[in-house]
GROMACS .gro file of C-alpha atoms in nm:
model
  368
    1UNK     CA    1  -0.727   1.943   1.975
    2UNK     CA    2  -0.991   2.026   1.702
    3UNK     CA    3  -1.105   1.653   1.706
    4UNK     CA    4  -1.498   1.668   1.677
    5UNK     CA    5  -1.569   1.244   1.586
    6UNK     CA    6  -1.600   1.070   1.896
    7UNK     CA    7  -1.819   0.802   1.833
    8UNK     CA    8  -1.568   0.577   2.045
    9UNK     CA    9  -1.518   0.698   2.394
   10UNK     CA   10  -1.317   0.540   2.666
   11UNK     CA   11  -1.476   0.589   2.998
   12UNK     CA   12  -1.281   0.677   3.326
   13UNK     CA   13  -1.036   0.849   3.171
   14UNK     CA   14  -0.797   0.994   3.392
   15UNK     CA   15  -0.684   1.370   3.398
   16UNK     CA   16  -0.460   1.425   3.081
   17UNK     CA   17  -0.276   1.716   2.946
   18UNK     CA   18  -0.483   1.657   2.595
   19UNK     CA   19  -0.815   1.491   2.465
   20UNK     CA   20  -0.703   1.159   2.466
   21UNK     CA   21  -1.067   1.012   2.522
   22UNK     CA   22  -1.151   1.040   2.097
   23UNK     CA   23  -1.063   0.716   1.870
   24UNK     CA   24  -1.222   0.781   1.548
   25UNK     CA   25  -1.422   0.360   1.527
   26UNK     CA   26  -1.712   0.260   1.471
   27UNK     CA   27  -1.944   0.169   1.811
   28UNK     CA   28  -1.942  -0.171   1.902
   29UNK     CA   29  -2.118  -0.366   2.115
   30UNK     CA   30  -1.800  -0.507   2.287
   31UNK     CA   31  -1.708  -0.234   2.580
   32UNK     CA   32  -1.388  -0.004   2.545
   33UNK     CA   33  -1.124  -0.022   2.810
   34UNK     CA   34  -1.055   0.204   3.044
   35UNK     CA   35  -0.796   0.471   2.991
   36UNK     CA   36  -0.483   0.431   3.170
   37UNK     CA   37  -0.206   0.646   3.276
   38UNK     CA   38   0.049   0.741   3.044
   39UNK     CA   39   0.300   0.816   3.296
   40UNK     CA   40   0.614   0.647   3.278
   41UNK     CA   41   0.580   0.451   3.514
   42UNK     CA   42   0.266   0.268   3.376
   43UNK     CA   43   0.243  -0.005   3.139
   44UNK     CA   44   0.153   0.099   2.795
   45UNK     CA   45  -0.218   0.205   2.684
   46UNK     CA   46  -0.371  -0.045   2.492
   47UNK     CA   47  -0.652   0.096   2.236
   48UNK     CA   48  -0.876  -0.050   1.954
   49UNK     CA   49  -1.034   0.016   1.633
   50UNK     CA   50  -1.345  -0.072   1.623
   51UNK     CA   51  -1.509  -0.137   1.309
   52UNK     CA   52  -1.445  -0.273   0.934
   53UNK     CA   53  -1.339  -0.694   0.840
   54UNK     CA   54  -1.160  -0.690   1.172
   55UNK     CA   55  -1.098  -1.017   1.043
   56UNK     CA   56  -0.855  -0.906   0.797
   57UNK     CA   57  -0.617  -0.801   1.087
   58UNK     CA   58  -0.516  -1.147   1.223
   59UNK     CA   59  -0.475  -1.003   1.544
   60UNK     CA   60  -0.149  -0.865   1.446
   61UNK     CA   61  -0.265  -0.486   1.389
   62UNK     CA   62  -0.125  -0.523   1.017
   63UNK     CA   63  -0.408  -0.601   0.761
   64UNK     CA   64  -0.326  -0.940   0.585
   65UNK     CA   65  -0.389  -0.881   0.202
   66UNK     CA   66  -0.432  -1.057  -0.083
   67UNK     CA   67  -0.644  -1.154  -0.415
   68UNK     CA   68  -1.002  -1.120  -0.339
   69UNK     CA   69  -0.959  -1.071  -0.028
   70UNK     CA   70  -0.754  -0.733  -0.044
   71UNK     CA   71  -1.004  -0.590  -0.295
   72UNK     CA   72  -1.249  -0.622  -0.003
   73UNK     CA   73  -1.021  -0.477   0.270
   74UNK     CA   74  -1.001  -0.159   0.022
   75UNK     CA   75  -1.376  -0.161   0.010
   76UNK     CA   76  -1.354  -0.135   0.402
   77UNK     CA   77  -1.089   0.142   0.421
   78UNK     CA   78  -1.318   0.360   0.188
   79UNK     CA   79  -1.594   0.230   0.409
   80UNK     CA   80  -1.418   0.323   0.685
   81UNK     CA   81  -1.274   0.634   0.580
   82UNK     CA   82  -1.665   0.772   0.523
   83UNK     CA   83  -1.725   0.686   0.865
   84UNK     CA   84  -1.388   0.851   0.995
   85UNK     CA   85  -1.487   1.226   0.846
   86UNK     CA   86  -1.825   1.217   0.994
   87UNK     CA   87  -1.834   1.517   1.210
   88UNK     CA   88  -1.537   1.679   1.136
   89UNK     CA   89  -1.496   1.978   0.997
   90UNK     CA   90  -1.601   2.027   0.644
   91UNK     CA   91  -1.296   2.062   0.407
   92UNK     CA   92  -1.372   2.345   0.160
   93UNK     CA   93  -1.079   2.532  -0.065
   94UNK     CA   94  -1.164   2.757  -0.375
   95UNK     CA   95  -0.911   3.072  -0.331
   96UNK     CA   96  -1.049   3.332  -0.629
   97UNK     CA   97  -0.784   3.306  -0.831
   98UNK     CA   98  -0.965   2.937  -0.995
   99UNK     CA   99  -1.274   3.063  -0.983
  100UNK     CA  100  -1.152   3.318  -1.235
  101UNK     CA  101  -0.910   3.119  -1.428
  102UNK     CA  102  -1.181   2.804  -1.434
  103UNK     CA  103  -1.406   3.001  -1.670
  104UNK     CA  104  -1.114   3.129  -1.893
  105UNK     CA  105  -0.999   2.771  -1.892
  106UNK     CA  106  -1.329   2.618  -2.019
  107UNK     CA  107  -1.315   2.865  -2.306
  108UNK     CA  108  -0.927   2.752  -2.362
  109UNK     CA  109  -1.006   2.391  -2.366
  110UNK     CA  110  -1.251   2.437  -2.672
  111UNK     CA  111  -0.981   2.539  -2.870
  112UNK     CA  112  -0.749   2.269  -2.773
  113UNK     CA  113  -0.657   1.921  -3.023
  114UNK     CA  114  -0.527   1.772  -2.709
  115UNK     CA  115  -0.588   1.767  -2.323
  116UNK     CA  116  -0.299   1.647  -2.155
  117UNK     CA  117  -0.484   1.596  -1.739
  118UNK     CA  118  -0.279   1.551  -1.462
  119UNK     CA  119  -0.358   1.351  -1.179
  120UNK     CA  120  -0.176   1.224  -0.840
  121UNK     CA  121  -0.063   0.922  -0.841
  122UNK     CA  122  -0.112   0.779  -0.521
  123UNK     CA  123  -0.500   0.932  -0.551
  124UNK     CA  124  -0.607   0.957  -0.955
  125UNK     CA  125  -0.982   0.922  -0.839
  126UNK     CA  126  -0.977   1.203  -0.601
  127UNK     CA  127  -0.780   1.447  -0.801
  128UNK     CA  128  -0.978   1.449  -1.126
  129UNK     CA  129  -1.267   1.742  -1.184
  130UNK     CA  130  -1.640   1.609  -1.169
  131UNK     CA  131  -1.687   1.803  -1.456
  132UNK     CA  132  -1.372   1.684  -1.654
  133UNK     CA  133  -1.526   1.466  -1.873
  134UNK     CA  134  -1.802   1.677  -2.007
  135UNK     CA  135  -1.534   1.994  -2.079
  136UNK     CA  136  -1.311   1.745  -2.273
  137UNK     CA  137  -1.570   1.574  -2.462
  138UNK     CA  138  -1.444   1.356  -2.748
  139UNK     CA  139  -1.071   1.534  -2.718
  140UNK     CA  140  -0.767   1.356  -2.749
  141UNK     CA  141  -0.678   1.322  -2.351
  142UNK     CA  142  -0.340   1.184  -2.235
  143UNK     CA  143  -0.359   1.110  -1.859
  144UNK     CA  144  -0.062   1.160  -1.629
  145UNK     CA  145  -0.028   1.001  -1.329
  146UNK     CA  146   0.284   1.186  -1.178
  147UNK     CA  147   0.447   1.141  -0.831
  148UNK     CA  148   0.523   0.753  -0.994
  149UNK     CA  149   0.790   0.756  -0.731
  150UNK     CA  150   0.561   0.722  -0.457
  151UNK     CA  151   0.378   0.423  -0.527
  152UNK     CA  152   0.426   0.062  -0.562
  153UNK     CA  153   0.483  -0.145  -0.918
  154UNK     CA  154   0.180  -0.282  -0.825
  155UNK     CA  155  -0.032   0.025  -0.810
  156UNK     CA  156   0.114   0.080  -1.110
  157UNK     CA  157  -0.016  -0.192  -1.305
  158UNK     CA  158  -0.344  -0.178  -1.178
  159UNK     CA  159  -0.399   0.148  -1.255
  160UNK     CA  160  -0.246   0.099  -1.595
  161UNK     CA  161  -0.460  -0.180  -1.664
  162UNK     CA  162  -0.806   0.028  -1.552
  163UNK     CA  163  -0.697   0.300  -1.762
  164UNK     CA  164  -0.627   0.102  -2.070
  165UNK     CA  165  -0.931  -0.057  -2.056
  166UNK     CA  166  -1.084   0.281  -2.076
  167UNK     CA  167  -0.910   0.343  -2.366
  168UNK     CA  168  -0.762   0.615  -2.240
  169UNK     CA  169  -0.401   0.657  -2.276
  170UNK     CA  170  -0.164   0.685  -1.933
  171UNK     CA  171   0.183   0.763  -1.869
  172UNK     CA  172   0.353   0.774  -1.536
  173UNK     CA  173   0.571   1.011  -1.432
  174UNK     CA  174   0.779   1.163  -1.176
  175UNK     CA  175   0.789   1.590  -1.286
  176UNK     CA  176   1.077   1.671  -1.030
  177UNK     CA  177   1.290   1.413  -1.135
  178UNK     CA  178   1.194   1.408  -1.543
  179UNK     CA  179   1.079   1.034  -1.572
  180UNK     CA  180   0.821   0.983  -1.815
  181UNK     CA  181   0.858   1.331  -1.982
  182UNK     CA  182   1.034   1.190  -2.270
  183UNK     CA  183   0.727   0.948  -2.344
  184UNK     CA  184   0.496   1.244  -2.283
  185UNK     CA  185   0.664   1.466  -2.493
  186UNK     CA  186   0.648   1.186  -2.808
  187UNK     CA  187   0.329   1.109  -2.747
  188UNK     CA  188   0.179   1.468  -2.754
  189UNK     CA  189   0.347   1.501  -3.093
  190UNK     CA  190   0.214   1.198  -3.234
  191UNK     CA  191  -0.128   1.312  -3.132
  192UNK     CA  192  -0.076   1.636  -3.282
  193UNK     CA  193   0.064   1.499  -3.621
  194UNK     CA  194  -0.233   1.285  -3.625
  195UNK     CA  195  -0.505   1.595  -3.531
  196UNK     CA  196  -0.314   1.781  -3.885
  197UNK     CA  197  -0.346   1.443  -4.088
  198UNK     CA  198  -0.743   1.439  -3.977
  199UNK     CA  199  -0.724   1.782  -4.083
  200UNK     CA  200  -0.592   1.737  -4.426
  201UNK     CA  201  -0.855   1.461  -4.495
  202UNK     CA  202  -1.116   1.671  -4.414
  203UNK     CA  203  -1.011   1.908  -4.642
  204UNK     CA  204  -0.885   2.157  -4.399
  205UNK     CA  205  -0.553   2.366  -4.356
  206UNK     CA  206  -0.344   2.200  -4.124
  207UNK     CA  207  -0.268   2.403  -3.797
  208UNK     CA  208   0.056   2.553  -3.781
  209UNK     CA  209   0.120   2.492  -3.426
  210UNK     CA  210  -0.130   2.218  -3.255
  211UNK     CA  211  -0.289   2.331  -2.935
  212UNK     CA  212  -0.243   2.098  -2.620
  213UNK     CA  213  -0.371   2.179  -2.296
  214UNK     CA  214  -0.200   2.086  -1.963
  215UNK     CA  215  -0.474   2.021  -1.648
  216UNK     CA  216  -0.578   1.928  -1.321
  217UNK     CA  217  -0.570   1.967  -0.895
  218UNK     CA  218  -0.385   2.220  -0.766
  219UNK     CA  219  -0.022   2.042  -0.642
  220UNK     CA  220  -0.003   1.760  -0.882
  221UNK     CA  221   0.297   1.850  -1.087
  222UNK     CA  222   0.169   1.985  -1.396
  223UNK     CA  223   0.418   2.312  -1.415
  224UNK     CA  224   0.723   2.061  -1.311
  225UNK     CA  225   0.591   1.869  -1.569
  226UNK     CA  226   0.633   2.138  -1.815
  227UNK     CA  227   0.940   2.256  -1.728
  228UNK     CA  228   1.091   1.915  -1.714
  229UNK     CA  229   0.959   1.886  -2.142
  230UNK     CA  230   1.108   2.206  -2.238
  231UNK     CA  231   1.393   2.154  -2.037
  232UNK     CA  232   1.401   2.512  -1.894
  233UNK     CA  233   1.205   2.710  -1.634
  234UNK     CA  234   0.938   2.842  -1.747
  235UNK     CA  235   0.679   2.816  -1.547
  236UNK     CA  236   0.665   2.827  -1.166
  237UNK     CA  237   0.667   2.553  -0.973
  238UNK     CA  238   0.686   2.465  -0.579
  239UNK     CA  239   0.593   2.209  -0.338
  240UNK     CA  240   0.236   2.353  -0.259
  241UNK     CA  241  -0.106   2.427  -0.443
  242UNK     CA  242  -0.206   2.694  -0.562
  243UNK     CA  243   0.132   2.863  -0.729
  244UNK     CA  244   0.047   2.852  -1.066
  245UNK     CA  245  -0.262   3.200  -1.059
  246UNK     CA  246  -0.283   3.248  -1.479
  247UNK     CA  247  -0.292   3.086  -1.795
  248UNK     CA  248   0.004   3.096  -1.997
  249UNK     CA  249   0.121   2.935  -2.341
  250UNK     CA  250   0.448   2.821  -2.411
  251UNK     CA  251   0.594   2.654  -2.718
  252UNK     CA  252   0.690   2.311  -2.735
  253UNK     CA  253   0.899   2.236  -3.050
  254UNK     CA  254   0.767   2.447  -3.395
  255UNK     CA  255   0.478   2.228  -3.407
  256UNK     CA  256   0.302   2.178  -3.068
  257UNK     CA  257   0.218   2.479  -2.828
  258UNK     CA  258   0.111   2.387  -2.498
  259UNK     CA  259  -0.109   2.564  -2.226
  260UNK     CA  260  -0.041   2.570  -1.829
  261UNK     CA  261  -0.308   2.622  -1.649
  262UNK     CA  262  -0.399   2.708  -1.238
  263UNK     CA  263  -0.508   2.392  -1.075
  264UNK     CA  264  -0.892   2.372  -1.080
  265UNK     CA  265  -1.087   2.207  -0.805
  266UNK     CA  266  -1.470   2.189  -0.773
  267UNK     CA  267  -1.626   2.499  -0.596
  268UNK     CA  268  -1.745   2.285  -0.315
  269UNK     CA  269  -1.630   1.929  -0.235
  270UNK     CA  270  -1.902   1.699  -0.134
  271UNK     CA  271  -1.710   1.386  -0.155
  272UNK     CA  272  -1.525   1.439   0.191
  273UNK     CA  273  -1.334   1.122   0.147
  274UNK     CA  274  -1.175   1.265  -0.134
  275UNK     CA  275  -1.082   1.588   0.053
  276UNK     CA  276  -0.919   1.393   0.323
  277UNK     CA  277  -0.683   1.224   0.079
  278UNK     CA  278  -0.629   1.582  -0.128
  279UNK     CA  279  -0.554   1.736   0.183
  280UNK     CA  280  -0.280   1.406   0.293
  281UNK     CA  281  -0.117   1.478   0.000
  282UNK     CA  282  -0.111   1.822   0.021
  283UNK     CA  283  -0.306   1.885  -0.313
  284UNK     CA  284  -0.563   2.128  -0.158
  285UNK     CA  285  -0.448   2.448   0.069
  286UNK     CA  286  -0.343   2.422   0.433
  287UNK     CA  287  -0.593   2.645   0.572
  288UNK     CA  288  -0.878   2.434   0.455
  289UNK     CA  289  -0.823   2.180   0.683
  290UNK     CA  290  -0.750   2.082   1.028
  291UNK     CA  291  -0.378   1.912   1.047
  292UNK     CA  292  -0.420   1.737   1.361
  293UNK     CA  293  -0.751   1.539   1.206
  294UNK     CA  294  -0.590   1.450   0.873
  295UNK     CA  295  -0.262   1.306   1.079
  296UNK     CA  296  -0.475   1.133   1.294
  297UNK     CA  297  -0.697   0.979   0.947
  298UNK     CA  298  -0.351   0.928   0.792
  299UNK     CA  299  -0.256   0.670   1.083
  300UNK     CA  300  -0.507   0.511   1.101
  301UNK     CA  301  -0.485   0.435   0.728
  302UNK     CA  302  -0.174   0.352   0.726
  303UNK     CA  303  -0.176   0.128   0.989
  304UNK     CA  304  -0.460  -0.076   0.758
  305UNK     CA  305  -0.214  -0.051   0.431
  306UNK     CA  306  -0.013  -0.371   0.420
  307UNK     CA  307   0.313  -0.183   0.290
  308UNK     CA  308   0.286   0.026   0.602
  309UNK     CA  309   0.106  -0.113   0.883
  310UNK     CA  310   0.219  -0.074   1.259
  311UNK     CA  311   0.572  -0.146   1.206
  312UNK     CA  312   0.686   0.072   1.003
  313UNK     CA  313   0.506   0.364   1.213
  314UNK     CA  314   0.663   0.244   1.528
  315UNK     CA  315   1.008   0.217   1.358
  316UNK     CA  316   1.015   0.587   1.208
  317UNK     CA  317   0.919   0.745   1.577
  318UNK     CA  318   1.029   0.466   1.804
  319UNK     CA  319   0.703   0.498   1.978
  320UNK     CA  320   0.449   0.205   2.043
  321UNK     CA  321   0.129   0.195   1.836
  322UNK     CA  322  -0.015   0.021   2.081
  323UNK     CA  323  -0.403   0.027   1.944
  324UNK     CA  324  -0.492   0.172   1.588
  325UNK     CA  325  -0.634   0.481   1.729
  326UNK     CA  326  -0.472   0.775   1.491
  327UNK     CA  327  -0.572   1.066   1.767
  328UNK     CA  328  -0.447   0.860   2.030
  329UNK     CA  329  -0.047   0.817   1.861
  330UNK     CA  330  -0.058   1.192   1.704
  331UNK     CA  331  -0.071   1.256   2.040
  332UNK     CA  332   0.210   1.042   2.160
  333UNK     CA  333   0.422   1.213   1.890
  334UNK     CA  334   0.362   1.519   2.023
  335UNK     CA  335   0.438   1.451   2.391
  336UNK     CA  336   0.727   1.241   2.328
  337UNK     CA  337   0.917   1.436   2.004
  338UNK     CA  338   0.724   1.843   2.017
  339UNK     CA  339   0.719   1.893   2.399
  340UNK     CA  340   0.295   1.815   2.339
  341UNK     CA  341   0.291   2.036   2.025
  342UNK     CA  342  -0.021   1.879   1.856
  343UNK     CA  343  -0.009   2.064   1.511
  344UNK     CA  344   0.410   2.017   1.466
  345UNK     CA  345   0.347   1.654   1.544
  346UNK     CA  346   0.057   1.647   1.278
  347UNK     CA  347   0.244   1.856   1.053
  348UNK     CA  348   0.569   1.574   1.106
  349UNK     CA  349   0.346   1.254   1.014
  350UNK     CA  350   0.198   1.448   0.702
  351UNK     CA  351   0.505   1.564   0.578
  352UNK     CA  352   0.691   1.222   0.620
  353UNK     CA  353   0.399   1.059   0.400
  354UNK     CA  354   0.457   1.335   0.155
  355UNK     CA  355   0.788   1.251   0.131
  356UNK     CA  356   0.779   0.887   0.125
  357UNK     CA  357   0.924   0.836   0.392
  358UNK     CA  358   0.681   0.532   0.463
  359UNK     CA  359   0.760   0.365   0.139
  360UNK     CA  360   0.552   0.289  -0.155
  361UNK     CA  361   0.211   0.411  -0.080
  362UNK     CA  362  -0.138   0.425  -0.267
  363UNK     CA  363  -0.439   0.534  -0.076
  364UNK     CA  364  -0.626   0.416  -0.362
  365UNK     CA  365  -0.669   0.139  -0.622
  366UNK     CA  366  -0.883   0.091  -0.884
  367UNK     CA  367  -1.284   0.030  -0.892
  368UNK     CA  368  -1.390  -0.325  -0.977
   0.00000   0.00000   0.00000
């Protein structure tokens, strides 16, 4: 396995078919216990996370949440999470196709009355552009947080109340099943009545057709989105980033004509937490990335989430997590479900997050 973080190592480990001496923690000055034998005939491994309010765990292995209190566990996990991606592999993913369409899409965007961005929901921080601010400037900007489905009502309000306070306008949505497209599509034509009234008072001739420009990551819905508002296919869409190569304007209605655009993604990603959680939820190409690392992040995140936590992971593969090390169970998976098959076990716990099959879940909430 491709792990390279070992900052926790348990000594006298015995002879195993795989690496099963890494536990992405951080040190402590309690020692580790010894490695024993996974062989069926001895009792279970017992493994610990080390590091983080180990206080919020209650010595249950499910983080207890709540006011205050789960505003600073979420400070931890990102805390955490910086610590986790030490040392791995650097995730990096700019195919040429954005690097040509970016610049042609900067030019677009100072043509457009409205910006219509695009944004995960279960990570809106980590799948907005650095640079998105300055290219929209004092634009109109609807946000979209699509993949609604996947988080909790919860999320939902607190990211609906951080938003608003921003003034900036935010719909949720769900692009594969049409929720929220209706709203989107009213709202867009309100904003462009009101950019042709502005228009007139200047003294100007009012446009024909307003432009409106549809952004953001690679993978978060924004052709679905599309199709789902003129109620027809056309443009392509499928369950992976980086589908969507050129630029192409469709018309919405006789008055509104909108722009879909390649996902665009910084040339180089220094915020590693962030490409951990684009590369979860499979907003940023497979090759970038190591699957067997992410799984292993994923767990242990999960097992810190309190809509998730160890329960629900043991339930879904009827295998013990018997410490919160995310190597250590990827592993397990593997042994017990892929005949030891590291990457399809990785490749299983990613793609059952992806498809909710964990429930509601956010890996991120809003900045106090």
């Amino acid at each position: 396995m491709a792990s390279q973080l070992s900052s926790l190592c348990l000594p006298n480990s015995p002879s195993l078919p795989f690496n099963f001496s890494l536990c992405r923690a951080r040190p402590s000055l309690a020692p580790p216990a010894a490695t024993p034998s996974l062989s069926s005939s001895s009792p279970s491994p017992s493994f610990q996370i080390v590091g983080g309010r180990n206080s919020g765990w209650r010595g249950t292995g499910v983080a207890q949440f709540g006011g205050d209190e789960e505003e600073a566990d979420w400070l931890d996990l990102d805390a955490d999470l910086c610590h986790w991606t030490k040392g791995l592999r650097t995730v990096q993913w700019y195919p040429g196709h954005i690097a040509k369409t970016e610049k042609e899409l900067k030019e677009q965007l100072k043509l457009m009355d409205v910006v219509v961005e695009v944004r995960d929901a279960r990570i809106p921080l980590s799948t907005t552009h650095p640079l998105m601010d300055s290219w929209l400037g004092t634009r109109k900007r609807i946000l979209v947080l699509n993949r609604e489905d996947m988080i909790s009502k919860a999320d939902r309000n607190a990211w609906a109340t951080y938003f608003t306070k921003q003034g900036i306008k935010v719909i949720f949505a769900n692009g594969q099943l049409g929720m929220g497209t209706m709203k989107l599509g009213r709202l867009a034509k309100t904003l462009a009545a009101d950019v042709n009234v502005k228009r007139r008072a200047k003294g100007l001739l009012p446009r024909a057709q307003v432009r409106a420009g549809i952004v953001g990551y690679p993978n978060v819905g924004k052709s679905s989105l599309i199709n789902r508002l003129l109620k027809r296919r056309m443009c392509p869409a499928a369950p992976r980033p980086g589908v969507t190569r050129e630029l192409k304007w469709v018309h919405f209605g006789k008055d509104l004509e909108l722009l879909d655009s390649p996902g665009i993604i910084p040339m180089r990603i220094s915020d590693q937490v962030a490409a951990i959680k684009l590369a979860i939820c499979d907003d940023i190409g497979e090759k970038s990335y190591n699957v067997a690392d992410v799984a292993a992040i994923l767990v242990q995140m999960l097992t810190r989430l309190p809509a998730v936590g160890v329960g629900v992971l043991q339930n879904r593969y009827k295998i013990d997590v018997d410490g919160h090390c995310g190597d250590i169970f990827v592993q397990k998976v593997a042994l017990q479900l892929f005949n030891g098959d590291i990457h399809q076990a990785a490749f299983r716990i990613l793609s059952d997050f992806r498809k909710g099959k964990f429930g509601w879940v956010a890996l991120e909430r809003p900045p106090r």
